[in-house]
Coordinates of C-alpha atoms and ligand atoms in Angstrom, one line a residue:
M457 CA -14.2 59.5 -45.8
T458 CA -17.6 58.9 -44.3
M459 CA -19.0 62.2 -42.7
I460 CA -22.5 61.5 -42.1
Q461 CA -23.6 58.1 -40.5
V462 CA -27.5 56.7 -40.8
D463 CA -28.6 54.5 -38.4
A464 CA -30.5 52.1 -40.5
E465 CA -32.0 50.3 -37.6
K466 CA -33.5 53.5 -36.2
C467 CA -34.2 55.1 -39.8
T468 CA -37.7 55.4 -40.7
G469 CA -37.5 56.8 -44.1
C470 CA -39.6 59.8 -43.7
G471 CA -37.3 62.2 -45.8
Q472 CA -36.6 65.0 -43.4
C473 CA -33.1 64.9 -43.9
E474 CA -33.5 65.0 -47.5
L475 CA -35.9 68.0 -47.2
V476 CA -33.2 70.0 -45.0
C477 CA -29.9 69.1 -46.3
P478 CA -28.4 72.2 -48.3
H479 CA -26.1 69.8 -50.4
N480 CA -28.2 67.2 -51.2
C481 CA -26.6 64.7 -49.3
F482 CA -29.5 62.0 -48.7
A483 CA -31.9 60.2 -50.8
V484 CA -34.7 58.1 -49.4
A485 CA -34.8 54.5 -50.8
G486 CA -36.4 51.6 -49.7
G487 CA -37.7 53.0 -46.7
V488 CA -34.4 54.3 -45.4
A489 CA -32.0 57.3 -45.9
T490 CA -28.8 56.9 -47.5
I491 CA -25.9 59.2 -48.0
I492 CA -25.2 60.0 -51.9
S493 CA -22.7 62.7 -51.7
S494 CA -19.9 63.5 -49.6
N495 CA -20.4 67.4 -50.2
C496 CA -21.6 67.5 -46.5
L497 CA -21.4 71.1 -45.2
E498 CA -21.3 69.8 -41.4
C499 CA -24.2 72.3 -40.4
G500 CA -26.2 69.4 -38.5
H501 CA -29.4 70.4 -40.1
C502 CA -29.9 66.6 -40.5
L503 CA -29.4 65.5 -37.1
A504 CA -31.7 68.5 -36.0
A505 CA -34.6 67.5 -37.9
C506 CA -34.7 63.7 -37.5
P507 CA -37.4 62.7 -35.7
V508 CA -35.6 59.3 -34.4
S509 CA -32.4 60.4 -33.6
A510 CA -30.7 58.1 -36.7
I511 CA -28.3 60.6 -38.0
S512 CA -24.6 61.7 -36.6
V513 CA -22.2 63.9 -38.2
V514 CA -18.6 63.1 -37.8
A515 CA -17.4 66.5 -37.5
L516 CA -20.5 66.9 -34.6
A517 CA -19.2 64.0 -32.7
D518 CA -17.4 66.1 -30.1
P519 CA -19.2 69.4 -30.3
L520 CA -18.6 72.8 -28.1
Y521 CA -20.6 72.7 -25.1
F522 CA -23.1 75.0 -24.2
E523 CA -24.8 74.7 -20.8
T524 CA -24.6 77.9 -19.5
F525 CA -25.1 77.9 -15.7
T526 CA -21.6 76.1 -14.8
E527 CA -19.8 78.1 -17.2
L528 CA -21.4 81.5 -15.7
E529 CA -20.8 80.5 -12.2
G530 CA -19.2 83.5 -10.4
V531 CA -20.0 85.7 -13.2
A532 CA -22.2 89.0 -12.6
V533 CA -25.2 88.6 -15.1
P534 CA -28.0 91.1 -14.8
E535 CA -30.7 88.4 -15.3
P536 CA -29.1 85.2 -14.9
G537 CA -32.6 83.2 -15.2
G538 CA -32.8 84.9 -18.8
V539 CA -29.3 83.5 -20.3
P540 CA -30.3 79.9 -20.9
E541 CA -33.6 81.2 -22.7
L542 CA -31.3 83.5 -24.7
V543 CA -28.9 80.5 -25.4
R544 CA -31.7 78.4 -26.6
L545 CA -32.8 81.2 -29.0
L546 CA -29.1 81.6 -30.2
R547 CA -29.0 77.7 -30.5
S548 CA -32.3 77.4 -32.4
R549 CA -31.4 79.6 -35.3
R550 CA -31.0 78.0 -38.4
S551 CA -30.6 78.6 -41.9
V552 CA -33.9 78.0 -43.6
R553 CA -33.6 76.4 -47.1
N554 CA -37.2 75.2 -47.7
Y555 CA -40.1 78.2 -47.2
S556 CA -43.9 77.9 -47.4
A557 CA -46.1 80.1 -49.6
K558 CA -47.3 82.1 -46.8
P559 CA -46.3 85.7 -47.2
V560 CA -44.8 88.0 -44.4
P561 CA -46.2 91.2 -43.4
L562 CA -44.7 94.2 -44.8
S563 CA -45.3 95.6 -40.9
L564 CA -43.2 92.5 -39.6
L565 CA -40.1 93.4 -41.9
Q566 CA -40.6 96.9 -40.9
Y567 CA -40.5 95.9 -37.3
L568 CA -37.6 93.6 -38.3
V569 CA -35.5 96.5 -39.7
K570 CA -36.4 98.9 -36.1
I571 CA -34.9 95.7 -34.2
G572 CA -31.6 95.6 -36.4
T573 CA -31.4 99.3 -35.2
T574 CA -30.6 98.0 -31.8
A575 CA -27.7 96.9 -32.8
P576 CA -24.1 98.7 -31.9
S577 CA -22.6 100.9 -34.5
G578 CA -19.0 102.5 -35.0
T579 CA -18.8 105.9 -33.2
N580 CA -22.8 105.4 -33.0
S581 CA -23.3 106.8 -36.7
Q582 CA -26.1 104.5 -37.2
L583 CA -25.8 105.0 -41.0
W584 CA -27.8 101.9 -42.0
T585 CA -29.5 101.4 -45.4
F586 CA -32.4 98.7 -45.3
A587 CA -34.1 97.5 -48.3
L588 CA -37.5 95.4 -48.1
L589 CA -38.5 93.1 -50.7
E590 CA -42.1 92.1 -49.5
H591 CA -43.3 90.0 -52.3
R592 CA -41.9 86.8 -53.8
A593 CA -42.0 88.1 -57.4
D594 CA -39.3 90.8 -56.1
V595 CA -37.2 88.3 -54.7
I596 CA -37.6 86.7 -58.0
G597 CA -36.8 89.6 -59.8
L598 CA -33.6 90.2 -58.1
G599 CA -32.7 86.5 -58.3
D600 CA -33.1 86.6 -61.9
G601 CA -30.6 90.0 -61.9
V602 CA -28.2 87.6 -59.7
A603 CA -28.5 84.5 -62.0
H604 CA -27.6 86.8 -65.1
F605 CA -24.4 88.1 -63.5
F606 CA -23.3 84.6 -62.3
K607 CA -24.2 83.3 -66.0
K608 CA -21.7 86.0 -67.2
L609 CA -19.2 85.2 -64.6
N610 CA -19.4 81.7 -65.3
K611 CA -18.8 82.0 -69.1
K612 CA -15.6 84.4 -68.3
A613 CA -14.4 81.6 -65.8
A614 CA -14.7 78.7 -68.1
N615 CA -12.4 79.9 -70.8
P616 CA -8.7 79.5 -69.8
V617 CA -7.3 82.1 -71.8
L618 CA -9.3 84.8 -69.5
R619 CA -8.2 82.9 -66.7
G620 CA -4.7 83.2 -67.5
L621 CA -4.9 86.7 -68.6
A622 CA -6.8 87.4 -65.3
R623 CA -4.1 85.9 -63.4
L624 CA -1.4 88.0 -65.1
F625 CA -3.2 91.0 -64.6
A626 CA -5.4 90.8 -61.4
G627 CA -4.7 88.3 -59.3
D628 CA -6.1 84.6 -59.4
S629 CA -9.4 85.3 -58.2
L630 CA -11.1 84.3 -61.4
G631 CA -9.4 80.9 -61.4
R632 CA -9.9 80.7 -57.7
Y633 CA -13.8 81.3 -58.5
Y634 CA -13.5 78.4 -61.2
R635 CA -12.2 75.9 -58.9
N636 CA -14.2 76.8 -55.9
H637 CA -17.5 77.8 -57.0
Y638 CA -18.0 77.3 -61.1
K639 CA -19.5 73.7 -61.2
A640 CA -22.0 74.4 -58.2
I641 CA -22.9 77.8 -59.8
K642 CA -23.4 75.9 -62.9
H643 CA -26.0 73.5 -61.6
G644 CA -27.7 76.3 -59.7
L645 CA -27.9 78.2 -63.1
E646 CA -29.2 75.3 -64.8
A647 CA -32.0 74.6 -61.8
W648 CA -33.0 78.1 -62.1
F649 CA -33.1 79.0 -65.8
D650 CA -34.0 75.3 -67.0
R651 CA -36.1 74.0 -64.4
G652 CA -37.6 77.2 -62.6
E653 CA -35.9 75.9 -59.3
D654 CA -34.8 78.5 -56.8
Q655 CA -31.4 77.2 -55.3
L656 CA -30.5 81.2 -54.5
F657 CA -33.3 82.3 -52.1
H658 CA -34.5 78.9 -51.5
G659 CA -38.3 79.9 -52.2
A660 CA -38.0 82.7 -49.7
T661 CA -41.2 85.0 -49.9
A662 CA -39.3 88.1 -48.7
A663 CA -36.0 89.7 -48.2
I664 CA -34.0 92.3 -46.4
L665 CA -30.8 93.9 -47.8
V666 CA -28.7 95.1 -45.1
G667 CA -26.4 98.0 -46.0
G668 CA -24.5 101.0 -44.8
L669 CA -23.4 104.5 -46.1
K670 CA -19.9 104.4 -46.9
K671 CA -18.9 107.6 -44.9
A672 CA -19.8 105.4 -41.6
S673 CA -16.7 104.5 -39.9
C674 CA -17.2 101.0 -39.9
P675 CA -20.2 100.5 -42.5
C676 CA -19.9 96.5 -42.9
E677 CA -19.6 95.8 -39.0
D678 CA -22.7 98.0 -38.4
A679 CA -24.6 96.2 -41.1
L680 CA -23.6 92.9 -39.8
L681 CA -24.3 93.5 -36.2
A682 CA -27.9 94.5 -37.3
T683 CA -28.1 91.5 -39.7
G684 CA -27.5 89.4 -36.1
Q685 CA -30.3 91.2 -34.5
I686 CA -32.5 90.7 -37.2
L687 CA -31.8 86.8 -37.6
L688 CA -32.5 86.5 -34.1
A689 CA -35.7 88.3 -34.1
A690 CA -37.1 86.7 -36.7
Q691 CA -36.4 83.3 -35.3
Q692 CA -38.3 84.2 -32.0
M693 CA -41.2 85.5 -34.3
G694 CA -41.5 82.1 -35.9
L695 CA -39.6 83.1 -39.2
G696 CA -36.8 81.5 -40.8
T697 CA -34.0 83.2 -42.3
C698 CA -30.7 82.7 -44.3
L699 CA -28.0 84.5 -45.5
I700 CA -27.5 84.3 -49.0
G701 CA -23.8 85.8 -49.8
F702 CA -24.2 85.2 -53.6
V703 CA -26.4 88.1 -53.9
V704 CA -24.1 90.4 -51.8
E705 CA -21.6 89.5 -54.3
A706 CA -23.3 90.2 -57.4
L707 CA -24.3 93.7 -55.9
R708 CA -21.1 94.4 -55.3
H709 CA -20.0 93.9 -58.9
D710 CA -23.0 94.8 -61.2
A711 CA -23.6 98.2 -61.4
G712 CA -26.7 97.3 -63.2
L713 CA -28.3 95.3 -60.6
R714 CA -27.2 97.9 -57.8
E715 CA -29.5 100.1 -59.7
V716 CA -32.2 97.8 -59.7
V717 CA -32.8 97.5 -56.3
G718 CA -31.8 101.2 -55.6
V719 CA -28.1 101.2 -54.1
G720 CA -26.8 104.3 -54.7
S721 CA -23.0 105.4 -55.4
D722 CA -22.5 106.1 -51.5
E723 CA -23.8 102.9 -50.0
E724 CA -22.8 99.5 -50.2
V725 CA -24.8 96.0 -49.2
Y726 CA -23.4 93.9 -46.9
A727 CA -26.0 91.2 -46.2
V728 CA -29.1 89.9 -47.8
I729 CA -31.6 88.0 -45.7
A730 CA -34.0 85.7 -47.2
L731 CA -37.2 85.4 -45.0
G732 CA -40.4 83.7 -44.6
Y733 CA -42.3 81.1 -43.1
S734 CA -40.2 77.8 -42.8
A735 CA -41.3 74.8 -44.1
E736 CA -38.5 72.8 -42.4
K737 CA -39.1 71.7 -38.5
Y738 CA -36.0 71.3 -35.8
L739 CA -36.7 69.0 -33.2
R740 CA -33.3 70.2 -31.2
P741 CA -30.5 72.3 -31.6
A742 CA -27.5 71.3 -34.1
P743 CA -24.0 71.0 -32.3
R744 CA -21.3 73.5 -33.3
K745 CA -18.0 72.1 -34.2
R746 CA -15.1 72.8 -31.7
I747 CA -13.4 76.3 -33.0
A748 CA -11.1 75.6 -35.9
G749 CA -9.3 79.4 -35.4
R750 CA -7.6 80.1 -32.1
V751 CA -8.9 80.7 -29.0
V752 CA -5.9 82.5 -26.8
K753 CA -5.5 83.8 -23.3
L754 CA -3.4 87.3 -23.7
S755 CA -1.6 88.1 -20.5
R756 CA 0.8 91.0 -20.4
G757 CA 4.6 90.3 -20.0
K758 CA 7.2 93.0 -19.6
T759 CA 7.6 93.8 -23.3
S760 CA 4.8 92.0 -25.0
Y761 CA 1.7 90.2 -24.4
G762 CA 2.2 86.3 -24.1
C763 CA -0.4 83.7 -25.5
S764 CA -1.6 80.8 -24.0
R765 CA -3.9 78.3 -25.6
S766 CA -7.2 77.8 -23.9
S767 CA -9.5 75.2 -25.1
L768 CA -13.6 75.6 -24.8
S769 CA -15.0 72.8 -23.9
Ligands
LIG2267 C1 -21.6 85.7 -45.0 C2 -22.7 84.3 -45.0 C3 -22.9 84.0 -46.3 C4 -23.8 83.1 -46.5 N1 -24.4 82.7 -47.9 C5 -25.4 81.6 -48.0 C6 -25.7 81.5 -49.4 O1 -25.7 82.1 -50.2 N2 -26.6 80.3 -49.4 C7 -26.8 79.7 -48.3 O2 -27.5 78.6 -48.5 N3 -26.5 79.5 -47.2 C8 -25.7 80.5 -47.0 N4 -25.0 81.1 -45.6 C9 -25.7 80.2 -44.7 C10 -24.5 79.1 -44.1 O3 -24.1 78.1 -44.8 C11 -24.9 78.7 -42.8 O4 -24.8 79.9 -41.8 C12 -24.0 77.5 -41.8 O5 -24.0 76.5 -43.0 C13 -24.3 77.0 -40.8 O6 -25.9 76.7 -40.7 P1 -26.8 77.4 -39.5 O7 -26.9 78.9 -40.0 O8 -28.1 76.9 -39.7 O9 -26.2 77.5 -38.2 C14 -24.4 82.1 -45.4 C15 -23.8 82.4 -44.2 C16 -23.0 83.6 -44.1 C17 -22.6 84.0 -42.6

């Protein structure tokens, strides 16, 4: 199925789509962008970056609608004038996967951490942990550790005997990994080790590891809420960000790597934010797909709550 369409009449072959696409779905040839992969993430980067609006993404043809004023009519909002601005900020944040070499000053990273702590926390425990990687060399160092973790994991997953044994004694997580991630990780590892390309941190010059002490009542939720505040504040400061789940996964399983970045046995890292000055430019917000999960309105009956489906248009 065609997931992306390029209007060849409009396309100027500028290559912005090729630059921003996280899954390398585009190639510019003969002055026009063509689709070379069906591996589309449906993130909308391409249509948000295209200067001549030549791209459409099928899954985003009927997106969520974000005009706030009519939706909010009759609702008490403290500063109604500020809501569209806030929604603009929320919608303008993108996961950036191309960074310039310009470093992010440590003071900015520290300020972002302070902003992170404006988030709510379970029982107001505020037991966050933050680790700052200020220099590109530090980011590469962590990336190297992560790459070695995945190299070992890929070697294990490639072995059918090990996959079979793992399924017998520990569930099918190794098999699932093999089916869903092995190939992409193999390509990423070749890029990292053979060509010196950074498909993990995407060239980010800095990173913030957000975690929490395990004794907190909701350390994971607290960390992710702080992370959300940081992503938005960074966007407003003109910084690009991208969450890097692969690093979180490696830190969860690799004790040696945890030691390298000083994660104690009493804490866990729940989010890794790649940060830097973006080398990508987005001209408009990307649409959001309609919600795939359920949105229901609950109303209390005599013995239980009844659900009625409501739609977000
Ligand atoms: C928990 C989590 C982990 C993610 N991990 C990665 C990652 O390892 N690499 C990456 O390039 N993007 C990662 N992303 C970014 C998502 O792909 C991105 O948020 C999604 O495509 C929507 O695009 P947007 O953030 O630009 O709106 C992650 C996002 C989340 C929420």
